[in-house]
mmCIF file of C-alpha atoms and ligand atoms in Angstrom:
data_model
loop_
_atom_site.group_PDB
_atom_site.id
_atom_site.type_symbol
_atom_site.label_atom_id
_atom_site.label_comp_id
_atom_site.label_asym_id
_atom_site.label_seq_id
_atom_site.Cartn_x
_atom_site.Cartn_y
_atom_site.Cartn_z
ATOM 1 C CA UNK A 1 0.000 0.000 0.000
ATOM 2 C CA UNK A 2 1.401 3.376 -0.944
ATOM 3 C CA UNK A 3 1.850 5.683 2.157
ATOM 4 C CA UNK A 4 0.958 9.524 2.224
ATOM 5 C CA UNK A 5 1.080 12.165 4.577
ATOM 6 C CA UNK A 6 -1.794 14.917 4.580
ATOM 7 C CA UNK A 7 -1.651 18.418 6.191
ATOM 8 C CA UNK A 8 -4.022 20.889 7.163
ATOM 9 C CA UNK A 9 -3.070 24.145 7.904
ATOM 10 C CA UNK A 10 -5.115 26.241 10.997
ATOM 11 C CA UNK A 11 -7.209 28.270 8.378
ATOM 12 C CA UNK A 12 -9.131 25.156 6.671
ATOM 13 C CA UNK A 13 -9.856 23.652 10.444
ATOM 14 C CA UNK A 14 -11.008 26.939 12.312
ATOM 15 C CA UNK A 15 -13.922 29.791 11.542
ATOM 16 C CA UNK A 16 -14.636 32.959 14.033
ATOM 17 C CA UNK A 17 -11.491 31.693 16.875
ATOM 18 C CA UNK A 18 -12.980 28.182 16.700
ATOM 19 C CA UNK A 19 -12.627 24.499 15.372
ATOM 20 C CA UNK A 20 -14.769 24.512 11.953
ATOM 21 C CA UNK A 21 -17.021 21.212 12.539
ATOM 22 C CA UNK A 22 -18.019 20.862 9.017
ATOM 23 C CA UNK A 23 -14.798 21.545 7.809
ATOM 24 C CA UNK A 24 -13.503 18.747 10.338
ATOM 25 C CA UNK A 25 -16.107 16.480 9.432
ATOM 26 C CA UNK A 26 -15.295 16.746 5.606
ATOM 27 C CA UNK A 27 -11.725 16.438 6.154
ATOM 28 C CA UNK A 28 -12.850 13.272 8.335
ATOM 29 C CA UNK A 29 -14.752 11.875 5.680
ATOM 30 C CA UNK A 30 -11.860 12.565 2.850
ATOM 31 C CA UNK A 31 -9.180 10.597 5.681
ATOM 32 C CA UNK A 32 -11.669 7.670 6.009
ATOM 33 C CA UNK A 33 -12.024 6.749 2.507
ATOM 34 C CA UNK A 34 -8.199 7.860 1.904
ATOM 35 C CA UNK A 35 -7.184 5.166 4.720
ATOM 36 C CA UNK A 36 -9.914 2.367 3.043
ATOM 37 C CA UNK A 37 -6.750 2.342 -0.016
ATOM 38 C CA UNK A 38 -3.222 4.114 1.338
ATOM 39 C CA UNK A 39 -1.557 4.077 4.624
ATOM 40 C CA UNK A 40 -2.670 7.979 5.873
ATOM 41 C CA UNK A 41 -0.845 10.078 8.295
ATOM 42 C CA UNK A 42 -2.113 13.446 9.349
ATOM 43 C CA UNK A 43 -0.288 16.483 9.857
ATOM 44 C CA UNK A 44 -3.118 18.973 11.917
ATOM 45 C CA UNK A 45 -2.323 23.052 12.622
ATOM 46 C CA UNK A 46 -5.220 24.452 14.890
ATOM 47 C CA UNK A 47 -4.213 23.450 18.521
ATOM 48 C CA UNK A 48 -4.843 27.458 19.005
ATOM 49 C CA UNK A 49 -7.324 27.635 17.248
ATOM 50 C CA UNK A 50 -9.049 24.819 19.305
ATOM 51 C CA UNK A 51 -8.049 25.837 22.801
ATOM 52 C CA UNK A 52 -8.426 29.962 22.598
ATOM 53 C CA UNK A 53 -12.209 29.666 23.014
ATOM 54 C CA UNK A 54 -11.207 28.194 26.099
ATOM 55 C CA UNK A 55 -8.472 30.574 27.328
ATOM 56 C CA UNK A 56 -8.461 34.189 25.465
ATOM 57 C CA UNK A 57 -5.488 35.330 25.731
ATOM 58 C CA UNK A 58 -3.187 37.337 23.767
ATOM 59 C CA UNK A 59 -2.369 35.258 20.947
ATOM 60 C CA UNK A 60 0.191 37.954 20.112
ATOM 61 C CA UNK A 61 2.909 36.587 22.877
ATOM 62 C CA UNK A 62 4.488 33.239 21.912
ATOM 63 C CA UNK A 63 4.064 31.976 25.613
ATOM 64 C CA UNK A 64 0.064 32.811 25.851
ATOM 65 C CA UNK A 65 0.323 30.861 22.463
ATOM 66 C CA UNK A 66 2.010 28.164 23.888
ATOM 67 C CA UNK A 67 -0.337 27.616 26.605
ATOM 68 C CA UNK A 68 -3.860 27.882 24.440
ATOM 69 C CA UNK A 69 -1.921 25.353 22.392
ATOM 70 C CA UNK A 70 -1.409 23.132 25.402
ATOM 71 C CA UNK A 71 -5.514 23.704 25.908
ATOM 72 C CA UNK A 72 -6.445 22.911 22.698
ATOM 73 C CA UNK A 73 -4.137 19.916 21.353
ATOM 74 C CA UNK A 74 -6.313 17.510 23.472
ATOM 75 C CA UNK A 75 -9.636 19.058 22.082
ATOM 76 C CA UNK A 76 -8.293 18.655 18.918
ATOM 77 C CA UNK A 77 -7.569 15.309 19.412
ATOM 78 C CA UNK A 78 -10.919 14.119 21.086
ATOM 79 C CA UNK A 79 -12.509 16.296 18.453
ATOM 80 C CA UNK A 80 -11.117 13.934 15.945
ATOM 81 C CA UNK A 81 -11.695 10.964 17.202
ATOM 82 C CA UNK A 82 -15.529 11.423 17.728
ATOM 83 C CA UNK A 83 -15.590 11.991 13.823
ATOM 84 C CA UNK A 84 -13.457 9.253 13.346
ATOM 85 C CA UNK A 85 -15.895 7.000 15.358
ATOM 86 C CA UNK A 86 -18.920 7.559 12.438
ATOM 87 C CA UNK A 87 -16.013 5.313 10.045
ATOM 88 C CA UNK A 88 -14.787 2.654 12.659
ATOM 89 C CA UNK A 89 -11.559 4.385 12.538
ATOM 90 C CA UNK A 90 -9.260 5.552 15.399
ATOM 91 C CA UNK A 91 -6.365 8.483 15.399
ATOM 92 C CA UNK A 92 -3.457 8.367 17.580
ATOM 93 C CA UNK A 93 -1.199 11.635 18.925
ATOM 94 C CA UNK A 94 2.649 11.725 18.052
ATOM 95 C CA UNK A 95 3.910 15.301 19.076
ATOM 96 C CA UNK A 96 7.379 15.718 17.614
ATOM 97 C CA UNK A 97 9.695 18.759 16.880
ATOM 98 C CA UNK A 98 12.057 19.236 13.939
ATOM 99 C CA UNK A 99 14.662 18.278 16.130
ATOM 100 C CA UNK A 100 13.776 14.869 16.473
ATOM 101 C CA UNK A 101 14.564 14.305 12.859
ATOM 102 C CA UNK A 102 18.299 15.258 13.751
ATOM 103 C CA UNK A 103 18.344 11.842 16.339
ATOM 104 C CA UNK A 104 19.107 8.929 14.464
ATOM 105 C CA UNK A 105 17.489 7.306 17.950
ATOM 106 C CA UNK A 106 14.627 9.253 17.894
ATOM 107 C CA UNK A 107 13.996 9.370 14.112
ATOM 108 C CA UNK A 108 13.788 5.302 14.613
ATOM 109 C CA UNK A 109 11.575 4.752 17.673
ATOM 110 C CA UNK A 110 9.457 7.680 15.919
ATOM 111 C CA UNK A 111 9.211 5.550 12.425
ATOM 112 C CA UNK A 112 8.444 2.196 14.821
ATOM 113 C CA UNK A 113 5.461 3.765 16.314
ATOM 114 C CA UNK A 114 3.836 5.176 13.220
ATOM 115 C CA UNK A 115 4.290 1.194 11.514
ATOM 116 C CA UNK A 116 2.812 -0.231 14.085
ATOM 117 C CA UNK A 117 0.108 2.003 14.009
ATOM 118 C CA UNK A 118 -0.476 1.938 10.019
ATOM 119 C CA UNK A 119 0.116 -1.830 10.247
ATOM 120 C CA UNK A 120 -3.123 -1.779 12.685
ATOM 121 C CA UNK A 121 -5.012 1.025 10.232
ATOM 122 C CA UNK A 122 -4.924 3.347 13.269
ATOM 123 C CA UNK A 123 -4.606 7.085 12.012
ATOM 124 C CA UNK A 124 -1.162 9.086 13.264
ATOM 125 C CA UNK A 125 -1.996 12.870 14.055
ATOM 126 C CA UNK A 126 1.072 14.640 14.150
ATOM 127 C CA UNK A 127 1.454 17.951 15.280
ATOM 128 C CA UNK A 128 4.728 20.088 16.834
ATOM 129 C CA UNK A 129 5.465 19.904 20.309
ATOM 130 C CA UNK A 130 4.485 23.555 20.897
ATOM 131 C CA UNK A 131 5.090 23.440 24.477
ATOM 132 C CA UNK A 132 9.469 22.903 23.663
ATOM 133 C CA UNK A 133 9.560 23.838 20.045
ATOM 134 C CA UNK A 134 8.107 27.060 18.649
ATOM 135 C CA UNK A 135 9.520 27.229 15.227
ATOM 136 C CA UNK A 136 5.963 26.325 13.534
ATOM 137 C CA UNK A 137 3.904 27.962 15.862
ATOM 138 C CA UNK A 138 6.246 31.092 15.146
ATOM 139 C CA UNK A 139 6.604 30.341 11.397
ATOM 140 C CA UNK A 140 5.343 27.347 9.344
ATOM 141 C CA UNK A 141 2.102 26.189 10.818
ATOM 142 C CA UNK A 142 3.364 22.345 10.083
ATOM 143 C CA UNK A 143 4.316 22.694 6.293
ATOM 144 C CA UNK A 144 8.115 21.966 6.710
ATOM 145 C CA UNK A 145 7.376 19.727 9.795
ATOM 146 C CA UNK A 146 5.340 17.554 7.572
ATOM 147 C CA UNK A 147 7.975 17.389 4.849
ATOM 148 C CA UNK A 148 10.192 15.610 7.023
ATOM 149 C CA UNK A 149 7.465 13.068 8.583
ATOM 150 C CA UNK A 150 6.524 12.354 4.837
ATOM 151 C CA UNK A 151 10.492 11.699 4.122
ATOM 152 C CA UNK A 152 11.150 9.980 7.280
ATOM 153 C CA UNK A 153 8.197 8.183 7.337
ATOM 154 C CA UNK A 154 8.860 7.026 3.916
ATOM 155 C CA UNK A 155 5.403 8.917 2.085
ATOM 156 C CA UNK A 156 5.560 9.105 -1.415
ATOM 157 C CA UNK A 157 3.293 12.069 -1.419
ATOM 158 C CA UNK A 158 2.610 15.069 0.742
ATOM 159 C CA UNK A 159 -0.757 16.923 0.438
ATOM 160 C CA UNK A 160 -0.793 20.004 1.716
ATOM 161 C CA UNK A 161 -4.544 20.954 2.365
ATOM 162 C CA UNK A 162 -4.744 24.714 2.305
ATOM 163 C CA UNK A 163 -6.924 27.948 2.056
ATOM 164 C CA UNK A 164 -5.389 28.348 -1.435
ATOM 165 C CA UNK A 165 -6.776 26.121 -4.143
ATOM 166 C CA UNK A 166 -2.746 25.979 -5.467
ATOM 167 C CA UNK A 167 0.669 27.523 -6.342
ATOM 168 C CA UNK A 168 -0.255 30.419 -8.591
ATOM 169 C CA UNK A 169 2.472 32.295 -10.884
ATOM 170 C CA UNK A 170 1.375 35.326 -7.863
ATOM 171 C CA UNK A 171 -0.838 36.351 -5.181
ATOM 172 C CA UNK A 172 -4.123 35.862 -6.429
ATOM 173 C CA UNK A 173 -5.580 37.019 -3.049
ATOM 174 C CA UNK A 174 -3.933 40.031 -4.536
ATOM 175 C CA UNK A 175 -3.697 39.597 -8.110
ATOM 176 C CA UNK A 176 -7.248 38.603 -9.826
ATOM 177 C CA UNK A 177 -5.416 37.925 -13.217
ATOM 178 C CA UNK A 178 -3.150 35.102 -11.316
ATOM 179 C CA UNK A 179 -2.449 31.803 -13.100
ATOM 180 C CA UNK A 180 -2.541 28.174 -11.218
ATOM 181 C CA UNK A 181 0.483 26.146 -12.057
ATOM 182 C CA UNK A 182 -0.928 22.636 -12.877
ATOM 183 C CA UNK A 183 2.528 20.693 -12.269
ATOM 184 C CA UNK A 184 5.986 21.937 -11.098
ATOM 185 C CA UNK A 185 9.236 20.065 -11.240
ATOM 186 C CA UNK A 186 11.362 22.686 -10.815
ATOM 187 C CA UNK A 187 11.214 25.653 -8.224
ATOM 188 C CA UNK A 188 12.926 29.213 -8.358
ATOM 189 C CA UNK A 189 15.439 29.779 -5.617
ATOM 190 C CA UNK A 190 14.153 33.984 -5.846
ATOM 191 C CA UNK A 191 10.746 32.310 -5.058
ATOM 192 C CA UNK A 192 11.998 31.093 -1.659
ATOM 193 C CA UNK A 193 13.595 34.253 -0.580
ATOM 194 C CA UNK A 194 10.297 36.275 -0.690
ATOM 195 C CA UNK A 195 8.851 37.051 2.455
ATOM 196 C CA UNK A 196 5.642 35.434 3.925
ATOM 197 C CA UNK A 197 2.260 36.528 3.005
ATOM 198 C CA UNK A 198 -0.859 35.040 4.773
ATOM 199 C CA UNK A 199 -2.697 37.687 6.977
ATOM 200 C CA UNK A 200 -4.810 35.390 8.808
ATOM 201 C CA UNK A 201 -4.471 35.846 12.292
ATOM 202 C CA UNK A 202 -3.755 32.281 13.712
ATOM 203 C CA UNK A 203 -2.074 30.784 10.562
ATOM 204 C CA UNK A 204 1.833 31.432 10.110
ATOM 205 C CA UNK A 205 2.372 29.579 6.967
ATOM 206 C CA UNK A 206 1.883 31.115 3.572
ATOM 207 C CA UNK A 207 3.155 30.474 0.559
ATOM 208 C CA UNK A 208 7.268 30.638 0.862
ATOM 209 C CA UNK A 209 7.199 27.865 3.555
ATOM 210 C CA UNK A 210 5.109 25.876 1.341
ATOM 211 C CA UNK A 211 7.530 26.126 -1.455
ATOM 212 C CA UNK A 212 10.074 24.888 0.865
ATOM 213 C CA UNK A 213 8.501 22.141 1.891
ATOM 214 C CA UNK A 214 8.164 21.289 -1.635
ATOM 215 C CA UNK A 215 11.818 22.152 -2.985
ATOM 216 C CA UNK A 216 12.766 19.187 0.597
ATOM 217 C CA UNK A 217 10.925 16.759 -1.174
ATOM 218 C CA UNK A 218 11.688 17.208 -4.822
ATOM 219 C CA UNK A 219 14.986 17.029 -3.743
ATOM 220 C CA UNK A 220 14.527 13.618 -2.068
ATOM 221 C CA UNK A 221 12.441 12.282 -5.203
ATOM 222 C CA UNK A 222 9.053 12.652 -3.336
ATOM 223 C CA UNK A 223 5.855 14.426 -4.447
ATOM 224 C CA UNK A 224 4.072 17.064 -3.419
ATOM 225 C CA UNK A 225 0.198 18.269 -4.076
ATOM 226 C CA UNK A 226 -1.283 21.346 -2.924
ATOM 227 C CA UNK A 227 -4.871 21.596 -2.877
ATOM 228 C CA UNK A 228 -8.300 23.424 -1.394
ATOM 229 C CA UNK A 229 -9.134 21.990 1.928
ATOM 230 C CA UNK A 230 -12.282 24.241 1.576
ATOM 231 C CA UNK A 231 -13.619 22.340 -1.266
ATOM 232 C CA UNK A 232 -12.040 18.670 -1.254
ATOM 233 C CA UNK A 233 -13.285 17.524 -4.403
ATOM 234 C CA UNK A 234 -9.823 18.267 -6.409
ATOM 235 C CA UNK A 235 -8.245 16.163 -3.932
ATOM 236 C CA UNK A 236 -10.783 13.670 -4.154
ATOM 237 C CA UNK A 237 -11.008 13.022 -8.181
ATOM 238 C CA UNK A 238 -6.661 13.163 -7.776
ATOM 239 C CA UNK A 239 -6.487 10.521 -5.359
ATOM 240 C CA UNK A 240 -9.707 8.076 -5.972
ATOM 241 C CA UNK A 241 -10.008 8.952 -9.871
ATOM 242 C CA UNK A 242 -6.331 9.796 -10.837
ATOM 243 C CA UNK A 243 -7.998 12.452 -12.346
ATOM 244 C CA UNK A 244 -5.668 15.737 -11.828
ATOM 245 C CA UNK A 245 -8.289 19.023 -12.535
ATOM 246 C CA UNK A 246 -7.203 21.224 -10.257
ATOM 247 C CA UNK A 247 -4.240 21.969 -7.824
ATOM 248 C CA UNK A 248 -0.798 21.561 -8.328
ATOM 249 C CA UNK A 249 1.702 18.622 -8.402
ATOM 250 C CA UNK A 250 5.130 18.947 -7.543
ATOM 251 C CA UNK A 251 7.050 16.104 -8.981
ATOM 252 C CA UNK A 252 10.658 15.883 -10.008
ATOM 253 C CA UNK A 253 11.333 15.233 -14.261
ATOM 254 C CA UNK A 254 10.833 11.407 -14.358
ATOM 255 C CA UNK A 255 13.618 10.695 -17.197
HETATM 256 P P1 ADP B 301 -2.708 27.456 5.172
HETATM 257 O O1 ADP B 301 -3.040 28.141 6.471
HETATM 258 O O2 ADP B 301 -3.891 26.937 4.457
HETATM 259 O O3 ADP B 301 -1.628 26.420 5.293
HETATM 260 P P2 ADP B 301 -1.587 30.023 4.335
HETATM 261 O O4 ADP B 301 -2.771 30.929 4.514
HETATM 262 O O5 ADP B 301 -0.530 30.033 5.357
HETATM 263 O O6 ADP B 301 -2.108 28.528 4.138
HETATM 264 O O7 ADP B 301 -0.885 30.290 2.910
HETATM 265 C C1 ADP B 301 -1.639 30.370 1.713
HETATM 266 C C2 ADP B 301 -1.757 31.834 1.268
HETATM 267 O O8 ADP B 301 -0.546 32.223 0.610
HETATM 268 C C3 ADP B 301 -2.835 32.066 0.243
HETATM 269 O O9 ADP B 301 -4.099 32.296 0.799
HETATM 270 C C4 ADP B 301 -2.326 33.294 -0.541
HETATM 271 O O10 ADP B 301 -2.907 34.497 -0.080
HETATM 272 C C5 ADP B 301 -0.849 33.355 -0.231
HETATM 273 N N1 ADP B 301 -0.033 33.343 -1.470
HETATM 274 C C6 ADP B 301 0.996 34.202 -1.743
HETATM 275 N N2 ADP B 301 1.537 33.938 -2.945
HETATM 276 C C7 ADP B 301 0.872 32.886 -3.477
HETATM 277 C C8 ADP B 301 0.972 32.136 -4.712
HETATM 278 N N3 ADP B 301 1.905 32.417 -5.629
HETATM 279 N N4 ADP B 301 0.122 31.090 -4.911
HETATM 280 C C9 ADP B 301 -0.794 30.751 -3.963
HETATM 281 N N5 ADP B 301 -0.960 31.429 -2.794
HETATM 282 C C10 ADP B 301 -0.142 32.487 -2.538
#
């Protein structure tokens, strides 16, 4: 069975400071069927997201941050298990840092857990230690975190589900005239210098880090797909159909 990692960034899980339900029970719905034919691990953003409603403080200091994050992990968690429930499936927490990745040791004991899992169709969710690592919740809201579980983890695919539809030739939050790239296999090392742009208030990703994530994996011979986590059925028809209509691939020339 092929193996692929899926992300969700904070913006497609949360609406007005909370969890979105819908949105959770679509994703849910998308994972389910996903697991029925590949072994599926989850990358989920939205720990603050989950927990502010229950501790409003000011997300603006990286402590107060820290703390709702600490609040909400476990709501996220139980959140997605009840959903899980409707499909006789189960999810399991792994909270890891990018430093983890730099232990051989913990790298291996890491990769043993998620097997046994898969091997047992029980669903990873994987989401930064926020509590001793920041970088994400500072600046990446999971994208390069899930990079490395997808290497790692040996994935052949990360999907990065997102409040962007796909990679565009510019803004087109800014840009109405903006073009989607359909595939990729090569990406511009001025593209990765630009600065961030996302301007909602709880996500930290944007584009650049994306890019990133996708110039890791190219580099390792891995693929990467970008698509709406709003509307799922891209996703759907590129994974069930092998039908690609929108979104973009990023794949390496296969000479
Ligand atoms: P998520 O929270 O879903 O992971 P972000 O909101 O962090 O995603 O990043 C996606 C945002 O990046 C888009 O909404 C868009 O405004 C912005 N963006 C900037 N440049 C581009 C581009 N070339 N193609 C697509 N999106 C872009």
């Amino acid at each position: 069975m092929q193996r692929v990692v899926v992300k969700v960034g904070t913006h497609v899980l949360s609406e007005q400071n909370r969890l979105s339900k819908t949105r959770m029970m679509n994703l849910v719905e998308f994972l389910a069927t996903l697991m029925d034919r590949y072994e599926v691990i989850l990358v989920s953003s939205a720990a603050v997201a989950a927990g502010y409603s229950m501790l409003k403080l000011d997300k603006n200091i990286l402590h107060n941050r820290q703390a709702i994050a600490a609040i909400g992990q476990p709501q996220l968690i139980t959140t997605y298990n009840k959903k899980l429930e409707k499909f006789g499936k189960v999810a399991a927490q792994l909270l890891l840092t990018a430093d983890d990745f730099d232990s051989r040791k913990r790298t291996y004991h890491a990769k043993c857990t998620i097997e046994t899992l898969l091997k047992h169709n029980i669903l990873p969710i994987i989401n930064e230690n926020d509590a001793t690592a920041t970088e994400e919740l500072v600046f990446g809201d999971n994208d390069q975190l899930s990079a490395r579980v997808a290497h790692y983890f040996d994935a052949n695919l990360l999907i990065l589900l997102s409040d962007i539809d796909g990679y565009y030739d510019k803004d087109p939050n800014k840009n109405p005239d903006a073009v989607m790239k359909k595939v990729v296999r090569k990406i511009d090392e001025t593209e990765l210098q630009k600065q961030n742009s996302t301007s909602f208030e709880f996500a930290t990703g944007g584009i650049v880090t994306k890019l990133k994530s996708a110039q890791y994996l190219l580099k390792r011979g891995k693929k990467m797909f970008i698509a709406s986590g709003f509307d799922l059925s891209d996703i759907k028809s590129y994974m069930f159909d092998g039908i690609h209509k929108g979104g973009t691939l990023f794949q390496r020339d296969t000479k």
